[in-house]
mmCIF file of C-alpha atoms in Angstrom:
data_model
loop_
_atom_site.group_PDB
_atom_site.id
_atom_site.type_symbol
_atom_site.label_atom_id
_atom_site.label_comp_id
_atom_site.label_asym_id
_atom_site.label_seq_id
_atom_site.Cartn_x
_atom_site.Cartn_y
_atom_site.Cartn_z
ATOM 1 C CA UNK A 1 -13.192 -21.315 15.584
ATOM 2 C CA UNK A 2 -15.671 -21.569 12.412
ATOM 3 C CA UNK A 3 -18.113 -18.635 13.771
ATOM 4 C CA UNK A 4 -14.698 -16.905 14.372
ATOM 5 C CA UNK A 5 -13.361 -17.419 10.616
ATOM 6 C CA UNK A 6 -16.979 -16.524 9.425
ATOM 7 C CA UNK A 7 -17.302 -13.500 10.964
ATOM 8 C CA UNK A 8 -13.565 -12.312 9.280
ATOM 9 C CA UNK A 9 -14.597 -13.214 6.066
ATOM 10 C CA UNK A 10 -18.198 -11.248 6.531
ATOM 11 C CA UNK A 11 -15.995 -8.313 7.855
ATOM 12 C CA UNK A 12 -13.554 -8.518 4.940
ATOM 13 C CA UNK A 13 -16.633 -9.371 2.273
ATOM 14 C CA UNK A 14 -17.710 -5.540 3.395
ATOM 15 C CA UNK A 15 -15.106 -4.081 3.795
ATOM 16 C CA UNK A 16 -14.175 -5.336 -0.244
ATOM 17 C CA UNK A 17 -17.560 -4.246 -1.170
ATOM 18 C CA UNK A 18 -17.447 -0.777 0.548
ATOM 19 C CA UNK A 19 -14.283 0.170 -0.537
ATOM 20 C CA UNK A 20 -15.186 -0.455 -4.635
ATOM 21 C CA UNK A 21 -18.498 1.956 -3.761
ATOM 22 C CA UNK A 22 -16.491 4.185 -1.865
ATOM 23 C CA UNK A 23 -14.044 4.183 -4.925
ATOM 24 C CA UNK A 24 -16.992 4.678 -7.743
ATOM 25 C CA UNK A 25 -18.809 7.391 -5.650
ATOM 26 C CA UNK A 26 -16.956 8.893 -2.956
ATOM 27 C CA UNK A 27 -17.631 9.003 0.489
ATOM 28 C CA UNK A 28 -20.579 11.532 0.603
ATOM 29 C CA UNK A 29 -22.612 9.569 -2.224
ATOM 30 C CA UNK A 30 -22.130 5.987 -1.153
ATOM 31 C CA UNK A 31 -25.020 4.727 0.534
ATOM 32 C CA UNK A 32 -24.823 1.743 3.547
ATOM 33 C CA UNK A 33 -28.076 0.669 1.253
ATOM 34 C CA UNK A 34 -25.526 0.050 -1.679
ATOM 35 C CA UNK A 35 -22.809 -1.676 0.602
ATOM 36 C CA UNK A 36 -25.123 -3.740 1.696
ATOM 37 C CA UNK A 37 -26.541 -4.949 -1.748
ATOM 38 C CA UNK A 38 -22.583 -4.837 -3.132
ATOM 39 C CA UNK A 39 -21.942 -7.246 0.061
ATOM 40 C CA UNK A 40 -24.865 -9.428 -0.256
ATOM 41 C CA UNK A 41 -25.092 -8.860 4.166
ATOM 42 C CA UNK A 42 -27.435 -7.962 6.178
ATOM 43 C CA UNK A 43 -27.912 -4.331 7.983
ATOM 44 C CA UNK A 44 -27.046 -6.091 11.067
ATOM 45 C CA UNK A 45 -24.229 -8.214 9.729
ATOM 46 C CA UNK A 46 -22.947 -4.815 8.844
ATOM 47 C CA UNK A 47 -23.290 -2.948 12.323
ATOM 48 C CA UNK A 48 -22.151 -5.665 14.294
ATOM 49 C CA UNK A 49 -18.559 -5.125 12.617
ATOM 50 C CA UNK A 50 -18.822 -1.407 11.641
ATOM 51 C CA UNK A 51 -21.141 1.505 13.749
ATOM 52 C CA UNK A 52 -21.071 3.940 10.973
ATOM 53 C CA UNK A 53 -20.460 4.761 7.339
ATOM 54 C CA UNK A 54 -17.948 6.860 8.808
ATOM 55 C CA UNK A 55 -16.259 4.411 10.997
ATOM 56 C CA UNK A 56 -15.977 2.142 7.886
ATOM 57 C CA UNK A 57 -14.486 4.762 5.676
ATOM 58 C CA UNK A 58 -11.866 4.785 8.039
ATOM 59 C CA UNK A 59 -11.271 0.888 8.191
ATOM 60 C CA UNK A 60 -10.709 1.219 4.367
ATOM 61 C CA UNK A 61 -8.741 3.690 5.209
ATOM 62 C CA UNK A 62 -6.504 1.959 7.096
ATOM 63 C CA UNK A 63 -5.934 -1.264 4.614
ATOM 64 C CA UNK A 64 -3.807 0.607 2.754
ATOM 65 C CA UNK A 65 -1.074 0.360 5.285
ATOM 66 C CA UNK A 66 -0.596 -3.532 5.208
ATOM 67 C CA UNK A 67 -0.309 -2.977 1.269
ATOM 68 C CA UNK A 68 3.214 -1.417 1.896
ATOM 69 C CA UNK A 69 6.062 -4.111 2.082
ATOM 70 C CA UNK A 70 7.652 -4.179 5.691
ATOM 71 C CA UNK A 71 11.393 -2.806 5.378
ATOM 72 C CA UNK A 72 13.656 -5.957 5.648
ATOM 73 C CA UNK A 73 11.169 -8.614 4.732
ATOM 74 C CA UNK A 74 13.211 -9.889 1.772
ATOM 75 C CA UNK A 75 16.457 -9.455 0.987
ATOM 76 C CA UNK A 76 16.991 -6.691 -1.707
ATOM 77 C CA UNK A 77 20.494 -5.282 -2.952
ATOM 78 C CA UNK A 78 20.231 -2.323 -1.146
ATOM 79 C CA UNK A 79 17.522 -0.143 1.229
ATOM 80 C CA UNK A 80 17.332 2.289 -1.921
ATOM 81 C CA UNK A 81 15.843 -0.349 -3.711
ATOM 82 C CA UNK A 82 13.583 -1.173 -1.472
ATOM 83 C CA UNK A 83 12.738 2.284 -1.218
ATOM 84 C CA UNK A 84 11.792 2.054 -4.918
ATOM 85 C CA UNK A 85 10.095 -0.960 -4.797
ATOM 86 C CA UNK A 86 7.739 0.198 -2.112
ATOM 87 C CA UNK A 87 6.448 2.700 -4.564
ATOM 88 C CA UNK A 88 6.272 0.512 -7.550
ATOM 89 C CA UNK A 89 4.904 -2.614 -5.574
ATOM 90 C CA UNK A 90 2.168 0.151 -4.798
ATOM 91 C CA UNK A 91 1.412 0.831 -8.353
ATOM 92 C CA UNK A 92 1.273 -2.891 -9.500
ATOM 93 C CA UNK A 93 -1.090 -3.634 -6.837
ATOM 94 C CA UNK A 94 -3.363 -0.369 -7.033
ATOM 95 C CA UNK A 95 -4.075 -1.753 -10.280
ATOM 96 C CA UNK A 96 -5.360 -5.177 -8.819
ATOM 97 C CA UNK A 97 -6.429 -4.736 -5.728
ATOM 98 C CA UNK A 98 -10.308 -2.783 -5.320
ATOM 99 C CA UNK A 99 -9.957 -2.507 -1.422
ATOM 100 C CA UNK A 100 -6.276 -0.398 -2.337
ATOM 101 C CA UNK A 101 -8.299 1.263 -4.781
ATOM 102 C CA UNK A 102 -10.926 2.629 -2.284
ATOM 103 C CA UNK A 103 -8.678 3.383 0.414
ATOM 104 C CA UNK A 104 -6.837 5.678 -2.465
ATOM 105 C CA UNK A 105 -9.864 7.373 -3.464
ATOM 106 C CA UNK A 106 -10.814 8.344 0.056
ATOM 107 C CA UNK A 107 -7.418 9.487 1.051
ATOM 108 C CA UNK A 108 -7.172 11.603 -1.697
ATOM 109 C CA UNK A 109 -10.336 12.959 -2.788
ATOM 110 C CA UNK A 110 -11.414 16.760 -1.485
ATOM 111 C CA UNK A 111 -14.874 16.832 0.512
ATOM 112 C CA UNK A 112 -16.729 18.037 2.956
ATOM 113 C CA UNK A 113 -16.490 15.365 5.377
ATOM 114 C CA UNK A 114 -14.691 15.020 9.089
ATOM 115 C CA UNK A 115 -13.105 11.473 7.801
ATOM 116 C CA UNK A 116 -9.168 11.372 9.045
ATOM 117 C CA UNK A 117 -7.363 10.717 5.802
ATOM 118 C CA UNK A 118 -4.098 11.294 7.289
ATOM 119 C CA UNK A 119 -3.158 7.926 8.628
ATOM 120 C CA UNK A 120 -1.630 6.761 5.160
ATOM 121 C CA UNK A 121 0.675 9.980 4.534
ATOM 122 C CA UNK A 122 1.669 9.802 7.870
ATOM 123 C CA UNK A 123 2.343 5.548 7.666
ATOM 124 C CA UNK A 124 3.876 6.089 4.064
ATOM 125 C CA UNK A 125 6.294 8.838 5.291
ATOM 126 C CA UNK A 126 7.370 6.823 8.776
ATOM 127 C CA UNK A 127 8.295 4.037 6.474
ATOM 128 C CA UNK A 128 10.422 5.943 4.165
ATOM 129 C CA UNK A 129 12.133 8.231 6.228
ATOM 130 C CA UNK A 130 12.801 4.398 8.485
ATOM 131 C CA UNK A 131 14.157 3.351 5.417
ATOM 132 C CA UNK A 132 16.223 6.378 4.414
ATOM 133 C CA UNK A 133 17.394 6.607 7.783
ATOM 134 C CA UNK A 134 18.499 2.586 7.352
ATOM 135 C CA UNK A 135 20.265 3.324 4.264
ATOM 136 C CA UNK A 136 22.028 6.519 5.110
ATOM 137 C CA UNK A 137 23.606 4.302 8.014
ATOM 138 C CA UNK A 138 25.103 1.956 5.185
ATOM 139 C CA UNK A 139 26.044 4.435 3.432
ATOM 140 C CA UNK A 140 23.626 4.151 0.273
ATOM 141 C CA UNK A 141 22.166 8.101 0.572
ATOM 142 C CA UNK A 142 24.313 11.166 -0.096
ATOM 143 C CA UNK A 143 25.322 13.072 2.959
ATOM 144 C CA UNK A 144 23.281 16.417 2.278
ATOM 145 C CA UNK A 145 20.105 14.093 2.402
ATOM 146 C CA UNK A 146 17.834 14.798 5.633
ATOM 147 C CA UNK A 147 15.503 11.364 5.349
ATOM 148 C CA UNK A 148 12.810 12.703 6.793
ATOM 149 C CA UNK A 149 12.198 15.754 4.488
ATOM 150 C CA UNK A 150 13.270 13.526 1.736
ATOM 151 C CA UNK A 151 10.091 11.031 2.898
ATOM 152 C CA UNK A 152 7.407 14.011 2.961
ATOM 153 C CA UNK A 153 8.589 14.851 -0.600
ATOM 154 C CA UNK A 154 8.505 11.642 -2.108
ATOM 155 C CA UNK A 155 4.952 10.621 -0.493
ATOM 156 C CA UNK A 156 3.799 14.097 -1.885
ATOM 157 C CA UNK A 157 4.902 13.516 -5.444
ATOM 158 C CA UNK A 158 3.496 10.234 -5.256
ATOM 159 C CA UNK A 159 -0.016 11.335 -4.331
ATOM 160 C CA UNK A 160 0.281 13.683 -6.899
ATOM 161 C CA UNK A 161 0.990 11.841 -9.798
ATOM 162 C CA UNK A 162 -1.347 9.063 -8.872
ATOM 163 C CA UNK A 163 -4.181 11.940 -8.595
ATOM 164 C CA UNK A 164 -3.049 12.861 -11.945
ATOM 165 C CA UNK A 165 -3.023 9.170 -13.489
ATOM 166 C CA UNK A 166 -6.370 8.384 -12.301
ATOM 167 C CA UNK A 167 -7.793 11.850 -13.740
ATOM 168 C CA UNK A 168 -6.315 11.294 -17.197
ATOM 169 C CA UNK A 169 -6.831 7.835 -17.712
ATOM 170 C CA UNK A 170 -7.772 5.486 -14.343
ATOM 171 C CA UNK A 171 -4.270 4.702 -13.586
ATOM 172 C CA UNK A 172 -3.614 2.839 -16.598
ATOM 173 C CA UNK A 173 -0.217 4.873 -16.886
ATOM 174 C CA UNK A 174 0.831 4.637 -13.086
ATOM 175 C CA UNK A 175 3.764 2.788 -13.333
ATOM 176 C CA UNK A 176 4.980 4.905 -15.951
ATOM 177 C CA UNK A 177 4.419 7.423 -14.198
ATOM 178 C CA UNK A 178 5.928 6.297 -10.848
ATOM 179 C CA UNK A 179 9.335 4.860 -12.732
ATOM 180 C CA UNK A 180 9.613 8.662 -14.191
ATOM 181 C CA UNK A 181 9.393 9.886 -10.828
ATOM 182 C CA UNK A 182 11.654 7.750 -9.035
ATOM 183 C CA UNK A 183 14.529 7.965 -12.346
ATOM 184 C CA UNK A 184 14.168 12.042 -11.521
ATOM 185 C CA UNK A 185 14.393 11.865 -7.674
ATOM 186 C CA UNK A 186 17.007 8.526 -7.050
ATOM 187 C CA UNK A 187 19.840 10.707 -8.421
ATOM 188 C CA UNK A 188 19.784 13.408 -6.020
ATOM 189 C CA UNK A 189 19.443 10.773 -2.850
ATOM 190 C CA UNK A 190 21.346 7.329 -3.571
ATOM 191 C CA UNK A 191 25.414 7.218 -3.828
ATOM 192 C CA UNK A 192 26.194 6.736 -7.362
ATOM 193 C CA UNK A 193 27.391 2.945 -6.889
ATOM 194 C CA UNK A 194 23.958 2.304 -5.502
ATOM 195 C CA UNK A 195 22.091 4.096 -7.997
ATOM 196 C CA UNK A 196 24.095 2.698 -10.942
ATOM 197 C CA UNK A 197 22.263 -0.819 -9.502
ATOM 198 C CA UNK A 198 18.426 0.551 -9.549
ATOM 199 C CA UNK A 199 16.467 -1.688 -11.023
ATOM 200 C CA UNK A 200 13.409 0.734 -11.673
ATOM 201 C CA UNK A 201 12.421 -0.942 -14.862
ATOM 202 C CA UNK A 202 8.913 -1.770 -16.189
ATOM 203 C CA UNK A 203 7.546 -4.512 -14.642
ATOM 204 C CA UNK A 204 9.743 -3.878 -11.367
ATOM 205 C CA UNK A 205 6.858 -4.300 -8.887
ATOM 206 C CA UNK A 206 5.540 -7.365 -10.335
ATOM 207 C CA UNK A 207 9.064 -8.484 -9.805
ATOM 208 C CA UNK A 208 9.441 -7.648 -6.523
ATOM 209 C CA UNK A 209 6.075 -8.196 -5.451
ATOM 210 C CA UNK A 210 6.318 -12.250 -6.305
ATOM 211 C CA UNK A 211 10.005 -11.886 -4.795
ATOM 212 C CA UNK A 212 8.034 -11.456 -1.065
ATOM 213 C CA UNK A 213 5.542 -13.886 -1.830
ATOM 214 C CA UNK A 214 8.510 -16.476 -2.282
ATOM 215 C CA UNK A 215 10.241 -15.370 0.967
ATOM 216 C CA UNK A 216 7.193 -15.583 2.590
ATOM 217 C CA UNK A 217 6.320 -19.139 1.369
ATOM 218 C CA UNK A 218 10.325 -20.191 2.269
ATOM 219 C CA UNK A 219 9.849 -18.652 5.670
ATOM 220 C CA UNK A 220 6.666 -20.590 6.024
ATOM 221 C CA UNK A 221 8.014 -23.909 4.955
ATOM 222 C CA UNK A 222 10.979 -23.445 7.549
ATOM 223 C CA UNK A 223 9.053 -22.967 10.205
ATOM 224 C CA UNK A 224 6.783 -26.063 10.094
ATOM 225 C CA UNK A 225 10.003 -28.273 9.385
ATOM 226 C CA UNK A 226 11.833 -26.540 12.612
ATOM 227 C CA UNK A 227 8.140 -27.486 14.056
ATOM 228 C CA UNK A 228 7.820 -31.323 13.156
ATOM 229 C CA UNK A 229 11.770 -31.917 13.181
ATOM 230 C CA UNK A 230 12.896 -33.231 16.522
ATOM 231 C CA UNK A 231 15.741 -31.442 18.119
ATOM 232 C CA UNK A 232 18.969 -32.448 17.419
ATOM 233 C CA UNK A 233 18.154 -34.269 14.324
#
């Protein structure tokens, strides 16, 4: 079980240091030489987990998928809030986290390469349209609202103006940017009772962000006491 747990952390050590190299140079200049010095492993500490620079661009990649809340995992006023806080959750974290921050600048940046970048549009836009499709059943999204267009718009804009945040000034505006976008767009989807209860103020992802940590820790806590409490008691 140690070996086991070592070899995670190793994997997630590179992975961390890959992704802030990947997100400083882009894929085509990062070097395995730098990853490796970034990661403090060895060349074969690095192969046994990942065959290719290629192969671990894609495993950053993919991280960014787990960054996105899971619909339903707290209990929000509505699914058009969590719809919002999915974006804004994103933008508090992009700001925090470097292995977000790499798997960013490789889905978004234009190159040369053969990577697969589409696996977070795709992820990002299943989730939304899920959760547009949730809320539309409870009644939350206007009737002329088709969720899945609806999704591929939203995910578009949001590349978009995180592409333009890190340009003007490395994200430091994101949130801004993302609350202007979602205070232009909630109108034309949510019911007006719903959208009247928004919260898509500064600070919202921080918010909600330590509201799923809570749940999390609550679920946690119930589960070992259902575990040590003998039935019936």
């Amino acid at each position: 079980m140690a070996k086991q747990d070592r070899a995670i952390r190793t994997r997630q050590s590179i992975l961390e240091a890959a992704a802030v190299v990947f997100d400083e140079r882009g894929y085509d200049a990062a070097t395995i030489t730098e990853i490796l010095a970034r990661a403090e492993v060895t060349k074969g500490a690095l192969y046994f987990h990942f065959a290719s620079k290629e192969e671990l661009a894609l495993a950053v990649i993919d991280a960014q998928l787990p960054a996105i809340p899971e619909p339903g995992e707290r209990p929000v006023l509505s699914k058009m809030q969590e719809l919002v806080d999915m974006g804004l959750i994103f933008a508090h974290r992009l700001l925090q986290d470097p292995l977000l921050r790499g798997s960013v600048r490789l889905t978004l940046e234009h190159g040369g390469t053969s990577l697969n970048r589409s696996t977070p549009f795709i992820g990002w836009t299943d989730l939304s349209t899920q959760v547009l499709v949730e809320g539309k059943e409870r009644g939350e999204v206007l009737p002329h609202v088709v969720p899945s267009d609806t999704a591929e718009l939203i995910v578009g804009a949001y590349a978009g103006i995180n592409t333009m945040s890190q340009v003007v000034n490395q994200r430091a505006d994101l949130e801004r940017r993302a609350i202007v976008l979602y205070e232009h767009l909630m109108p034309s989807v949510a019911v007006p009772s719903v959208l009247a209860r928004l919260d898509i103020s500064p600070g919202r992802g921080a918010r909600a962000l330590a509201e799923i940590e809570r749940a999390r820790v609550d679920s946690a806590e119930a589960d070992a006491t259902r575990l040590v409490t003998p039935a019936g008691v």
